Coordinates of C-alpha atoms in Angstrom, one line a residue:
Chain S
M341 CA -74.2 159.9 210.9
Y342 CA -77.1 158.1 212.4
L343 CA -80.4 155.7 210.9
Y344 CA -83.5 157.2 211.7
R345 CA -86.8 155.9 212.0
F346 CA -89.9 158.1 211.0
E347 CA -93.6 157.6 210.7
V348 CA -95.6 159.6 208.2
S349 CA -99.2 159.8 208.3
L350 CA -101.7 159.8 205.9
K351 CA -105.4 160.7 206.3
S352 CA -105.7 156.7 206.3
E353 CA -102.0 155.5 206.2
I354 CA -98.6 154.9 207.8
I355 CA -95.6 154.8 205.9
P356 CA -92.5 153.9 207.2
V357 CA -89.6 155.5 206.7
V358 CA -86.0 155.1 207.6
I359 CA -83.2 157.7 206.5
A360 CA -79.7 157.9 207.1
A361 CA -78.3 161.5 208.0
T362 CA -76.0 163.3 210.3
T363 CA -78.4 165.9 211.9
D364 CA -82.3 165.7 212.6
E365 CA -83.2 168.1 210.0
Q366 CA -81.4 166.5 207.3
A367 CA -83.1 163.5 208.6
F368 CA -86.4 165.3 207.8
Q369 CA -85.3 166.8 204.5
L370 CA -84.3 163.1 203.4
V371 CA -87.8 162.1 204.2
D372 CA -89.2 164.6 202.3
V373 CA -86.4 163.7 198.9
E374 CA -87.6 159.5 199.6
L375 CA -91.0 160.4 199.3
E376 CA -91.1 162.4 196.3
K377 CA -88.7 159.1 194.7
Y378 CA -91.5 156.7 195.6
F379 CA -94.9 158.6 194.7
L380 CA -92.8 160.9 191.9
K381 CA -95.2 163.6 193.7
Q382 CA -95.0 164.1 197.6
P383 CA -98.0 162.6 199.5
D384 CA -100.4 164.9 201.3
F385 CA -98.9 164.2 204.7
E386 CA -100.9 164.7 208.2
E387 CA -97.3 165.0 209.9
I388 CA -94.0 163.6 210.1
S389 CA -93.1 162.0 213.5
L390 CA -89.6 161.1 214.1
Y391 CA -89.4 158.0 216.9
E392 CA -85.8 156.8 217.0
K393 CA -82.4 157.1 215.7
K394 CA -79.2 155.0 215.9
K395 CA -75.3 155.2 215.1
I396 CA -75.0 153.4 212.2
R397 CA -72.7 150.6 212.3
S398 CA -73.1 146.9 211.7
G399 CA -76.0 144.9 213.7
N400 CA -77.9 148.4 214.3
G401 CA -81.3 148.7 212.7
F402 CA -85.2 148.6 213.1
V403 CA -88.1 146.5 212.5
L404 CA -90.9 147.8 211.2
Y405 CA -93.3 146.2 212.8
E406 CA -95.5 147.0 215.2
R407 CA -97.0 151.0 214.3
E408 CA -96.5 153.9 216.9
N409 CA -99.3 155.9 215.5
I410 CA -102.9 154.6 215.9
L411 CA -104.9 155.4 213.1
N412 CA -108.5 156.3 214.3
P413 CA -111.3 153.6 213.0
Chain C
M217 CA -57.4 135.1 230.8
A218 CA -59.1 132.4 233.4
Y219 CA -62.2 130.8 231.0
E220 CA -63.0 129.7 227.6
K221 CA -65.2 132.1 225.5
A222 CA -67.3 129.4 223.8
W223 CA -69.0 132.1 221.4
A224 CA -65.7 133.0 220.1
D225 CA -65.6 131.1 216.8
N226 CA -69.1 131.8 216.0
P227 CA -69.2 133.6 212.6
K228 CA -72.0 135.7 212.7
L229 CA -70.4 137.6 216.0
N230 CA -71.6 141.4 215.1
K231 CA -69.1 143.5 215.3
T232 CA -68.8 144.5 218.6
E233 CA -68.8 140.9 219.9
Q234 CA -65.2 141.0 217.4
K235 CA -64.1 143.5 218.6
K236 CA -64.6 142.9 222.4
L237 CA -62.5 139.6 221.7
V238 CA -59.3 141.5 220.2
K239 CA -59.6 144.0 223.2
D240 CA -61.2 143.7 226.3
G241 CA -62.8 146.6 227.6
L242 CA -61.7 147.3 230.7
K243 CA -58.1 147.7 228.6
I244 CA -59.5 151.3 228.1
F245 CA -57.6 151.7 231.5
E246 CA -54.5 151.0 230.4
D247 CA -54.9 153.4 227.3
I248 CA -56.5 156.6 229.3
P249 CA -53.3 157.3 231.0
H250 CA -51.7 158.0 227.3
Y251 CA -54.9 159.9 225.8
A252 CA -54.6 162.0 228.2
K253 CA -51.2 163.3 227.8
N254 CA -51.6 163.4 224.2
G255 CA -55.3 165.2 224.5
F256 CA -58.5 164.1 223.3
A257 CA -57.3 164.4 218.8
S258 CA -54.7 161.1 220.1
I259 CA -58.5 159.4 220.3
P260 CA -59.0 156.9 217.2
K261 CA -62.6 157.2 216.3
E262 CA -62.9 153.7 216.9
E263 CA -61.8 153.4 220.5
W264 CA -64.5 156.1 221.8
D265 CA -67.2 153.3 222.8
N266 CA -64.6 151.5 224.8
F267 CA -64.9 154.0 226.7
K268 CA -68.0 153.0 228.3
W269 CA -66.1 150.4 230.4
A270 CA -64.5 153.0 232.2
G271 CA -67.9 154.7 233.1
L272 CA -67.2 157.0 230.2
Y273 CA -69.6 158.2 227.3
L274 CA -69.2 161.1 224.8
Q275 CA -72.1 163.5 225.5
R276 CA -73.1 165.2 222.3
P277 CA -71.9 166.3 220.0
K278 CA -69.2 164.0 220.3
E279 CA -66.6 165.5 218.3
D280 CA -66.0 168.0 221.0
G281 CA -64.3 165.9 223.0
Y282 CA -66.5 166.2 226.5
F283 CA -67.1 162.9 228.2
M284 CA -70.3 162.2 230.6
M285 CA -69.2 159.9 233.6
R286 CA -70.9 157.5 235.7
V287 CA -69.8 156.7 239.1
N288 CA -71.0 153.8 240.8
V289 CA -72.6 154.0 244.1
P290 CA -73.8 150.2 245.1
S291 CA -77.1 150.6 247.5
G292 CA -76.6 153.9 247.2
I293 CA -75.0 154.5 250.4
L294 CA -72.2 157.0 250.2
S295 CA -69.9 158.4 253.0
Y296 CA -68.7 161.2 253.7
E297 CA -65.5 161.5 252.4
Q298 CA -66.6 159.9 249.1
I299 CA -69.7 162.9 248.7
K300 CA -67.3 165.3 249.1
T301 CA -65.4 163.8 246.6
L302 CA -67.9 163.1 244.2
A303 CA -68.9 167.1 244.9
H304 CA -65.1 168.5 244.7
I305 CA -64.5 166.7 241.1
C306 CA -68.1 167.7 240.2
K307 CA -67.0 171.9 241.1
D308 CA -63.6 171.0 239.8
Y309 CA -64.1 169.5 236.4
G310 CA -67.4 168.9 235.9
R311 CA -69.1 172.8 235.4
G312 CA -71.2 171.9 238.5
V313 CA -73.6 169.4 237.1
F314 CA -74.3 166.7 239.5
D315 CA -76.9 163.8 239.1
I316 CA -78.1 161.5 240.7
T317 CA -79.6 158.6 238.0
T318 CA -82.3 155.5 238.6
R319 CA -79.9 153.3 239.1
Q320 CA -78.4 154.9 242.3
A321 CA -75.4 156.4 240.3
I322 CA -74.5 159.8 240.0
Q323 CA -73.3 161.5 236.6
F324 CA -70.7 164.1 235.8
H325 CA -70.4 165.6 232.4
W326 CA -68.2 168.2 230.6
L327 CA -65.3 166.5 231.6
T328 CA -61.7 166.6 229.7
I329 CA -59.7 163.5 228.5
E330 CA -56.6 165.4 230.2
Q331 CA -58.9 165.3 233.5
I332 CA -59.9 161.4 233.4
P333 CA -56.3 160.5 235.1
D334 CA -56.8 162.7 238.1
I335 CA -60.7 162.1 239.0
F336 CA -59.6 158.4 238.4
R337 CA -56.7 158.8 241.4
R338 CA -59.4 160.9 243.7
L339 CA -62.2 158.3 243.0
E340 CA -59.9 155.4 243.9
A341 CA -58.3 157.4 247.4
T342 CA -62.0 156.8 248.5
G343 CA -62.9 153.4 247.3
L344 CA -65.2 154.6 244.3
S345 CA -65.2 153.8 240.8
S346 CA -66.4 154.3 237.7
A347 CA -65.2 151.3 236.1
G348 CA -68.4 149.0 234.8
A349 CA -70.7 151.6 235.1
C350 CA -71.5 151.9 231.3
G351 CA -71.0 148.7 228.9
D352 CA -71.4 145.0 228.3
I353 CA -70.6 144.4 232.3
T354 CA -71.8 144.3 235.3
R355 CA -73.4 147.6 236.2
N356 CA -73.9 149.6 239.6
I357 CA -75.9 146.9 241.2
M358 CA -78.4 148.6 243.3
G359 CA -79.9 148.1 246.7
N360 CA -82.3 149.0 249.1
P361 CA -81.2 152.9 250.1
I362 CA -82.1 152.0 253.9
A363 CA -80.5 148.8 254.1
G364 CA -79.6 148.3 258.0
I365 CA -81.2 151.4 259.0
D366 CA -84.8 149.6 257.5
P367 CA -87.2 149.0 260.8
Q368 CA -89.0 146.5 258.3
E369 CA -86.0 144.9 255.9
L370 CA -85.4 141.4 256.4
F371 CA -81.7 141.8 257.2
D372 CA -78.9 144.1 256.0
T373 CA -78.4 143.9 252.8
S374 CA -75.0 146.6 252.5
E375 CA -72.5 143.9 253.1
I376 CA -73.9 141.5 250.2
V377 CA -74.1 144.2 247.7
K378 CA -71.0 145.3 248.7
E379 CA -69.4 141.5 248.3
V380 CA -71.2 140.8 245.1
Y381 CA -70.2 144.1 243.2
E382 CA -66.5 144.4 244.2
F383 CA -66.3 140.6 242.9
F384 CA -67.0 142.2 239.4
Q385 CA -64.8 145.4 239.7
H386 CA -62.5 145.2 237.3
N387 CA -62.6 141.3 237.2
E388 CA -61.8 140.2 233.6
D389 CA -63.6 137.1 233.3
F390 CA -66.9 138.9 233.6
S391 CA -66.0 142.0 231.9
N392 CA -67.1 140.5 227.6
L393 CA -70.9 139.9 228.4
P394 CA -73.0 140.3 225.6
R395 CA -75.0 143.4 226.8
K396 CA -75.5 145.2 230.0
Y397 CA -76.2 143.6 232.7
K398 CA -78.1 145.2 235.6
M399 CA -78.5 143.5 239.2
S400 CA -80.5 144.9 242.3
I401 CA -79.9 142.8 245.9
S402 CA -82.8 144.3 248.5
S403 CA -84.2 143.1 251.3
N404 CA -87.0 146.0 251.7
V405 CA -90.0 144.7 251.8
N406 CA -91.4 147.3 249.0
N407 CA -89.4 146.7 246.6
S408 CA -87.4 150.0 246.2
A409 CA -84.6 148.5 244.5
H410 CA -87.2 148.2 241.2
A411 CA -87.0 144.4 241.2
E412 CA -88.7 143.2 238.1
I413 CA -86.8 146.0 235.2
N414 CA -83.4 144.7 236.4
C415 CA -81.5 141.5 234.6
V416 CA -81.1 139.6 238.1
A417 CA -83.0 140.5 240.8
F418 CA -82.7 139.3 245.0
T419 CA -85.8 140.1 246.5
P420 CA -87.0 139.7 250.2
A421 CA -88.7 136.3 251.2
Y422 CA -88.7 133.6 253.9
K423 CA -87.9 129.8 253.6
E424 CA -89.0 127.1 256.4
V425 CA -86.4 124.7 257.1
D426 CA -86.0 122.6 259.8
D427 CA -89.1 123.8 261.5
K428 CA -87.8 127.4 261.4
E429 CA -88.3 130.5 259.0
I430 CA -85.2 131.8 257.8
P431 CA -84.8 134.8 255.6
G432 CA -82.8 135.0 252.3
F433 CA -84.1 135.8 248.5
H434 CA -86.2 134.8 245.7
I435 CA -84.7 135.8 242.0
K436 CA -86.4 137.2 239.5
I437 CA -84.5 137.3 235.7
G438 CA -84.8 138.6 233.0
G439 CA -86.1 142.0 233.6
G440 CA -85.1 145.3 231.6
L441 CA -86.8 148.4 229.4
S442 CA -85.9 149.8 226.6
S443 CA -87.3 149.7 223.3
R444 CA -88.2 146.2 224.3
P445 CA -89.5 145.7 228.0
F446 CA -89.7 142.8 229.7
L447 CA -90.8 142.2 233.3
A448 CA -88.5 139.9 235.0
Q449 CA -89.8 136.5 236.1
P450 CA -89.1 134.1 239.1
L451 CA -87.6 131.3 239.4
D452 CA -88.2 128.6 241.7
V453 CA -85.4 129.2 244.3
F454 CA -84.7 130.0 247.9
I455 CA -81.5 131.6 248.5
E456 CA -79.9 132.2 251.7
P457 CA -78.1 135.7 252.4
H458 CA -74.8 133.9 252.6
Q459 CA -75.6 132.3 248.9
V460 CA -76.0 135.5 247.4
K461 CA -72.8 135.8 245.6
E462 CA -72.4 132.2 244.4
V463 CA -75.7 132.7 243.0
A464 CA -74.8 135.9 241.2
I465 CA -71.9 134.7 239.6
A466 CA -73.5 131.1 238.0
I467 CA -76.0 133.8 236.8
T468 CA -73.7 136.1 235.3
T469 CA -71.7 133.1 233.8
I470 CA -74.9 131.8 232.6
F471 CA -75.1 134.7 230.7
R472 CA -71.6 135.4 229.8
D473 CA -71.6 131.7 228.1
Y474 CA -75.5 131.5 226.9
G475 CA -76.2 135.1 225.7
Y476 CA -77.4 135.9 222.4
R477 CA -73.9 137.8 220.7
E478 CA -75.1 137.7 217.0
K479 CA -77.3 141.1 217.1
R480 CA -77.0 143.6 219.0
H481 CA -80.5 144.3 220.1
F482 CA -81.3 140.7 221.0
A483 CA -78.2 140.2 223.5
R484 CA -79.6 141.8 226.8
L485 CA -80.1 138.6 229.6
K486 CA -84.3 139.5 228.5
F487 CA -83.9 138.0 225.5
L488 CA -82.6 134.7 227.0
M489 CA -84.7 134.4 229.6
A490 CA -87.8 135.3 227.2
D491 CA -86.9 132.0 224.7
W492 CA -85.6 129.7 227.7
G493 CA -88.4 130.2 230.4
P494 CA -88.2 129.8 234.1
E495 CA -87.7 126.1 234.0
K496 CA -85.2 125.8 232.2
F497 CA -82.9 128.7 233.4
K498 CA -83.5 127.0 236.8
E499 CA -82.6 123.9 235.3
K500 CA -79.5 125.5 234.2
L501 CA -78.7 127.8 237.3
L502 CA -78.7 124.3 239.5
E503 CA -76.5 123.2 237.3
Y504 CA -73.7 125.7 238.6
T505 CA -74.9 125.8 242.6
G506 CA -76.1 122.1 243.0
Q507 CA -79.6 122.1 244.5
L508 CA -81.1 125.1 245.9
P509 CA -84.4 124.5 248.2
S510 CA -87.6 125.7 246.4
K511 CA -89.7 128.9 247.3
G512 CA -91.1 130.1 250.4
R513 CA -93.2 132.6 251.0
D514 CA -92.6 136.0 249.3
A515 CA -92.0 139.3 251.7
L516 CA -92.8 141.4 249.5
Q517 CA -95.7 143.4 250.8
G518 CA -95.9 146.3 247.8
W519 CA -93.9 148.8 246.2
N520 CA -92.9 152.4 247.2
G521 CA -91.6 153.8 243.5
G522 CA -88.2 154.4 245.4
Y523 CA -89.8 157.1 247.5
F524 CA -89.0 157.5 251.3
Y525 CA -89.8 161.5 251.8
G526 CA -89.8 162.7 255.3
V527 CA -88.8 161.7 258.9
H528 CA -88.4 158.1 259.7
P529 CA -87.4 156.0 262.2
Q530 CA -84.4 153.6 261.5
K531 CA -84.1 150.6 263.3
Q532 CA -81.7 151.8 265.7
E533 CA -83.1 153.6 268.7
G534 CA -83.0 157.0 268.7
L535 CA -82.1 157.3 264.9
S536 CA -83.9 158.9 262.3
Y537 CA -83.2 159.0 258.4
I538 CA -84.8 161.7 256.3
G539 CA -85.6 161.2 253.0
F540 CA -85.3 164.9 250.5
N541 CA -86.5 165.6 246.9
V542 CA -83.9 166.6 244.1
P543 CA -85.8 167.9 241.9
V544 CA -85.3 165.5 238.2
G545 CA -82.0 164.6 240.1
R546 CA -80.0 167.5 239.8
L547 CA -78.2 169.0 242.0
D548 CA -75.1 171.5 241.9
A549 CA -71.9 170.8 243.4
D550 CA -72.1 173.7 246.1
E551 CA -75.3 172.3 247.6
V552 CA -73.7 168.2 247.2
L553 CA -70.6 170.0 249.5
K554 CA -73.5 171.8 251.8
L555 CA -75.5 169.0 251.9
A556 CA -72.3 166.8 252.9
E557 CA -71.3 168.9 255.6
I558 CA -75.1 168.8 257.1
A559 CA -74.9 165.3 257.0
K560 CA -71.9 165.3 258.8
L561 CA -72.9 167.8 261.6
Y562 CA -76.0 166.4 262.3
G563 CA -75.9 162.5 260.8
N564 CA -72.6 160.1 260.8
G565 CA -71.8 162.3 257.4
E566 CA -73.4 159.6 255.2
I567 CA -75.2 160.4 252.2
R568 CA -78.1 157.6 250.6
T569 CA -79.2 157.7 246.7
V570 CA -82.5 156.6 246.1
N571 CA -83.5 155.5 242.4
S572 CA -86.2 158.1 242.5
Q573 CA -83.6 160.5 241.5
N574 CA -83.5 161.4 245.3
L575 CA -81.2 161.4 248.5
I576 CA -82.0 160.8 252.0
I577 CA -79.4 161.6 255.2
P578 CA -79.6 159.0 257.5
N579 CA -78.4 158.7 261.6
V580 CA -79.7 161.7 262.5
K581 CA -80.6 161.8 266.3
H582 CA -84.3 162.6 266.7
Q583 CA -83.6 165.3 269.0
N584 CA -81.4 167.0 266.0
V585 CA -84.5 166.6 263.4
E586 CA -85.2 170.0 263.8
S587 CA -82.4 171.9 263.4
L588 CA -81.3 169.7 260.4
L589 CA -84.4 170.8 258.7
Q590 CA -84.1 174.5 259.0
E591 CA -81.0 174.3 257.2
D592 CA -81.4 176.8 254.4
I593 CA -80.3 174.2 251.7
F594 CA -83.9 172.3 252.8
K595 CA -86.1 175.1 250.9
R596 CA -85.4 173.5 247.9
I597 CA -84.2 170.1 248.9
T598 CA -87.0 169.3 250.8
T599 CA -88.5 166.6 252.5
Q600 CA -92.0 167.8 251.6
P601 CA -92.3 168.6 248.0
L602 CA -95.2 169.4 246.2
S603 CA -96.6 166.6 245.0
F604 CA -96.0 166.5 240.9
I605 CA -92.3 167.6 241.6
G606 CA -91.7 165.1 244.4
H607 CA -93.1 162.3 241.5
S608 CA -91.5 163.4 238.7
V609 CA -88.8 161.5 236.8
S610 CA -86.3 162.4 233.8
C611 CA -83.9 161.2 231.8
T612 CA -80.9 163.4 230.3
G613 CA -82.7 164.7 226.9
I614 CA -81.1 166.9 224.2
E615 CA -79.2 168.3 226.7
Y616 CA -75.9 165.7 226.5
C617 CA -77.5 162.5 225.2
N618 CA -76.6 161.3 221.5
L619 CA -80.0 159.6 221.0
A620 CA -82.3 161.6 222.5
L621 CA -84.3 163.7 220.4
V622 CA -86.0 166.0 222.6
E623 CA -85.1 168.0 225.5
T624 CA -86.6 166.6 229.3
K625 CA -85.4 167.4 232.0
E626 CA -85.9 171.1 232.8
R627 CA -89.1 170.5 230.6
M628 CA -90.1 168.1 232.5
R629 CA -89.0 170.1 236.0
R630 CA -91.3 173.3 234.7
I631 CA -94.3 171.5 233.8
A632 CA -94.0 169.5 237.6
E633 CA -94.0 173.4 238.9
S634 CA -96.3 174.0 236.5
L635 CA -99.2 171.2 238.0
D636 CA -98.5 172.1 241.1
Q637 CA -99.3 175.6 240.6
R638 CA -102.7 174.6 239.4
I639 CA -103.7 171.1 240.5
T640 CA -104.2 169.6 243.8
L641 CA -104.8 165.6 244.1
D642 CA -105.4 162.9 247.1
V643 CA -102.4 160.6 245.8
P644 CA -99.1 161.3 243.8
I645 CA -99.0 160.7 240.4
R646 CA -95.5 159.6 239.0
I647 CA -94.5 161.0 235.3
H648 CA -91.3 160.1 233.8
M649 CA -90.6 161.8 230.9
V650 CA -87.8 160.3 228.0
G651 CA -86.6 162.1 224.9
C652 CA -86.2 158.3 222.7
P653 CA -87.7 154.8 223.1
N654 CA -84.7 153.6 225.3
S655 CA -86.1 154.1 228.6
C656 CA -83.0 155.7 230.8
G657 CA -86.2 157.2 232.9
Q658 CA -88.2 154.6 232.6
R659 CA -90.6 155.8 230.9
Q660 CA -92.9 152.4 231.2
I661 CA -93.3 151.8 234.8
A662 CA -95.1 155.3 235.5
D663 CA -98.7 156.5 236.1
I664 CA -98.0 158.8 233.2
G665 CA -95.3 158.3 230.7
L666 CA -94.3 161.1 228.4
Q667 CA -92.2 159.7 225.3
G668 CA -90.6 162.6 223.1
V669 CA -91.0 162.7 219.4
L670 CA -89.7 165.2 216.6
L671 CA -93.1 165.9 214.0
K672 CA -93.0 168.1 210.9
T673 CA -96.4 169.2 210.9
K674 CA -98.6 170.0 207.3
E675 CA -97.1 173.2 208.1
K676 CA -93.9 172.5 207.5
K677 CA -93.2 173.6 211.1
M678 CA -90.8 171.5 213.5
V679 CA -91.7 170.9 216.7
Q680 CA -91.3 168.6 219.6
A681 CA -93.8 166.7 220.9
F682 CA -94.9 163.9 223.3
E683 CA -96.9 160.8 223.4
I684 CA -98.8 159.7 226.7
Y685 CA -98.9 156.3 228.1
V686 CA -100.6 155.2 231.0
G687 CA -101.0 153.0 234.1
G688 CA -97.7 151.7 234.9
T689 CA -96.4 150.2 238.0
L690 CA -94.5 147.5 239.7
D691 CA -97.0 146.3 242.4
D692 CA -97.5 143.1 242.1
G693 CA -94.8 141.9 239.7
G694 CA -95.2 144.7 237.2
K695 CA -97.0 146.0 234.4
F696 CA -95.5 148.5 231.6
N697 CA -97.9 151.3 230.7
E698 CA -100.2 151.8 227.8
K699 CA -100.0 154.3 224.7
L700 CA -103.0 156.7 224.3
K701 CA -103.8 158.3 220.6
G702 CA -102.1 161.4 219.8
K703 CA -99.0 163.8 220.1
F704 CA -98.9 166.9 222.2
H705 CA -96.8 169.7 221.6
A706 CA -94.3 170.2 223.9
D707 CA -95.2 173.7 224.9
F708 CA -98.7 172.7 225.4
L709 CA -98.1 169.8 227.0
D710 CA -98.6 171.1 230.5
E711 CA -102.5 172.2 229.7
V712 CA -102.8 168.8 228.0
L713 CA -101.6 167.5 231.3
I714 CA -103.9 169.7 233.9
R715 CA -106.9 169.0 231.9
F716 CA -106.2 165.4 231.7
L717 CA -105.8 165.1 235.6
D718 CA -108.8 167.2 236.4
H719 CA -111.0 164.7 234.3
F720 CA -109.1 162.2 236.8
K721 CA -109.5 163.9 239.8
E722 CA -113.8 164.5 239.4
T723 CA -113.9 161.1 238.2
K724 CA -111.8 159.1 240.6
L725 CA -113.3 157.6 243.7
P726 CA -111.2 158.7 247.3
L727 CA -107.9 157.8 247.5
E728 CA -108.1 155.9 244.5
T729 CA -104.6 155.7 242.9
F730 CA -104.0 156.6 239.2
F731 CA -103.5 152.6 238.2
D732 CA -106.5 151.5 240.4
Y733 CA -108.1 154.0 238.9
I734 CA -107.1 152.4 235.3
N735 CA -108.1 149.2 236.3
R736 CA -111.7 150.5 237.6
V737 CA -112.2 152.6 234.6
G738 CA -110.3 151.3 231.7
L739 CA -108.4 153.2 229.1
E740 CA -111.2 154.2 226.7
P741 CA -112.7 156.6 228.7
L742 CA -109.3 157.9 228.9
Q743 CA -108.4 158.1 225.6
I744 CA -112.2 160.0 224.9
E745 CA -111.2 162.5 227.4
L746 CA -107.4 163.3 225.9
D747 CA -109.2 163.7 222.2
R748 CA -111.6 166.1 224.1
I749 CA -108.9 167.5 225.2
S750 CA -107.0 167.9 221.5
E751 CA -110.0 169.0 219.8
Q752 CA -110.0 172.3 222.8
L753 CA -106.8 172.8 222.4
E754 CA -106.1 175.2 218.8
E755 CA -102.4 174.4 219.0
K756 CA -102.5 170.6 219.1
V757 CA -99.8 168.4 217.1
S758 CA -101.9 166.0 215.3

């Protein structure tokens, strides 16, 4: 099981999403599910980027501070 | 146990630390014979991570039970017997895949637990070891790959590296460090051991003592890449060659006893150094070593990126060393056997590994150089590689690594080949490709760093893509490269790079390096150019 760090790029904002899953494919599917759960309707995204995955264990996590994606001004 | 684990009572220790208190990582060596006898299924899952102390990782997918093994090569120096041993292990057990790493070590793949005891026996018989090649312990010690034959080195560092390496090998006083721990010891004036990205680096220096200038070392502490990169910072001390072991032990003791153990991602020496700063670190060091003289004159003249291509005279009259390119660091076992025989026939059998994932054959008589170069194998493993393939580095990538998101090694080779066919520059461009943010391919110090991401596009297509970083170096203290905007579909990356480098070619000054060029023009024109390329390419990802 891995912890995945995503960024979902919308037109004017970036949404960080963290998912626990066993495969990359499953993790991408679960991003859709989580987006739908949160926004009720899936937002119109430009792209969903997987930046990093870590093994799930105590002490592993991500700091969601700096954005990987740089939005155009 | 010859020391007290001062951190043992900390209730906030992370799980790995708690495990290490119960069982030292090196104890895995005692368990391996049992597991080898009873097969992979007999290894409890919670023991998998302990194999790192024996230089073993499970390659992906872990459940299949194949191991990657990393073998230490201190200073990158291998004897004829050692090379033959490595090649035969690779041929007999490792499906012939022989990788040179960015820390001068050797990596095998596809090993099963049943094979490990025999591999250990073979390694030990020739003085090799995989102990501590992974895990929270002193890793392979990087050195000057031309130590002892380098006309410009201040002195031969090979014995110093060996002495320090052997002290830490299987040493349970230092096998429970907070995290991985990387050391380099080199007196090469071109910074061939990449001082600034090591936890601890001994770099060449002179100091005036009693009206006489003596050679020795400066030290830099707290470098490291990974997802939070730091450049090592100098301490205001001068170390004489005979003091290196003592100082290395002192610094390692400081890391062991004061390093952070609550959070794994905050445990490398670089974080302690970032908190303490050079002054406090020096003060603590002097508590262990007693007074040390202040810094002398730095003897570093620049940075060669770890590249030694071509034929060069050694300090020994009449002898040459020859630097070869190994495309993205990968050889097959038969090639290694052939290289060993050539090294013996023309040299003294020695081969040196380089952190640029390349190799050197030393001690070749000048008059034998031409015949050596006529050998068939040197059509692929060449002294004069085309520029891009000659300066490409790649991590292992998705082929074997559990954390990689994309394929890298073969892709980097293909892209470099494509660039070499289509563009010629008057300076080399160092391109490093990595498959995740963990930087095994040292993305941050590349002229152009390519970092892989997995993307789902608007059209719900899954694609492997890369982000582009520019302007890294270890010259003059070092600078990490910076990210440009945009992500590029892996299949079109070569086209993006060709257009990007064409622009560089058209706008650069004669013989201007990529780093100097960025310093002169800034990032903005490069971003504008990259955006323009993005628009031109219909298949652009974002």
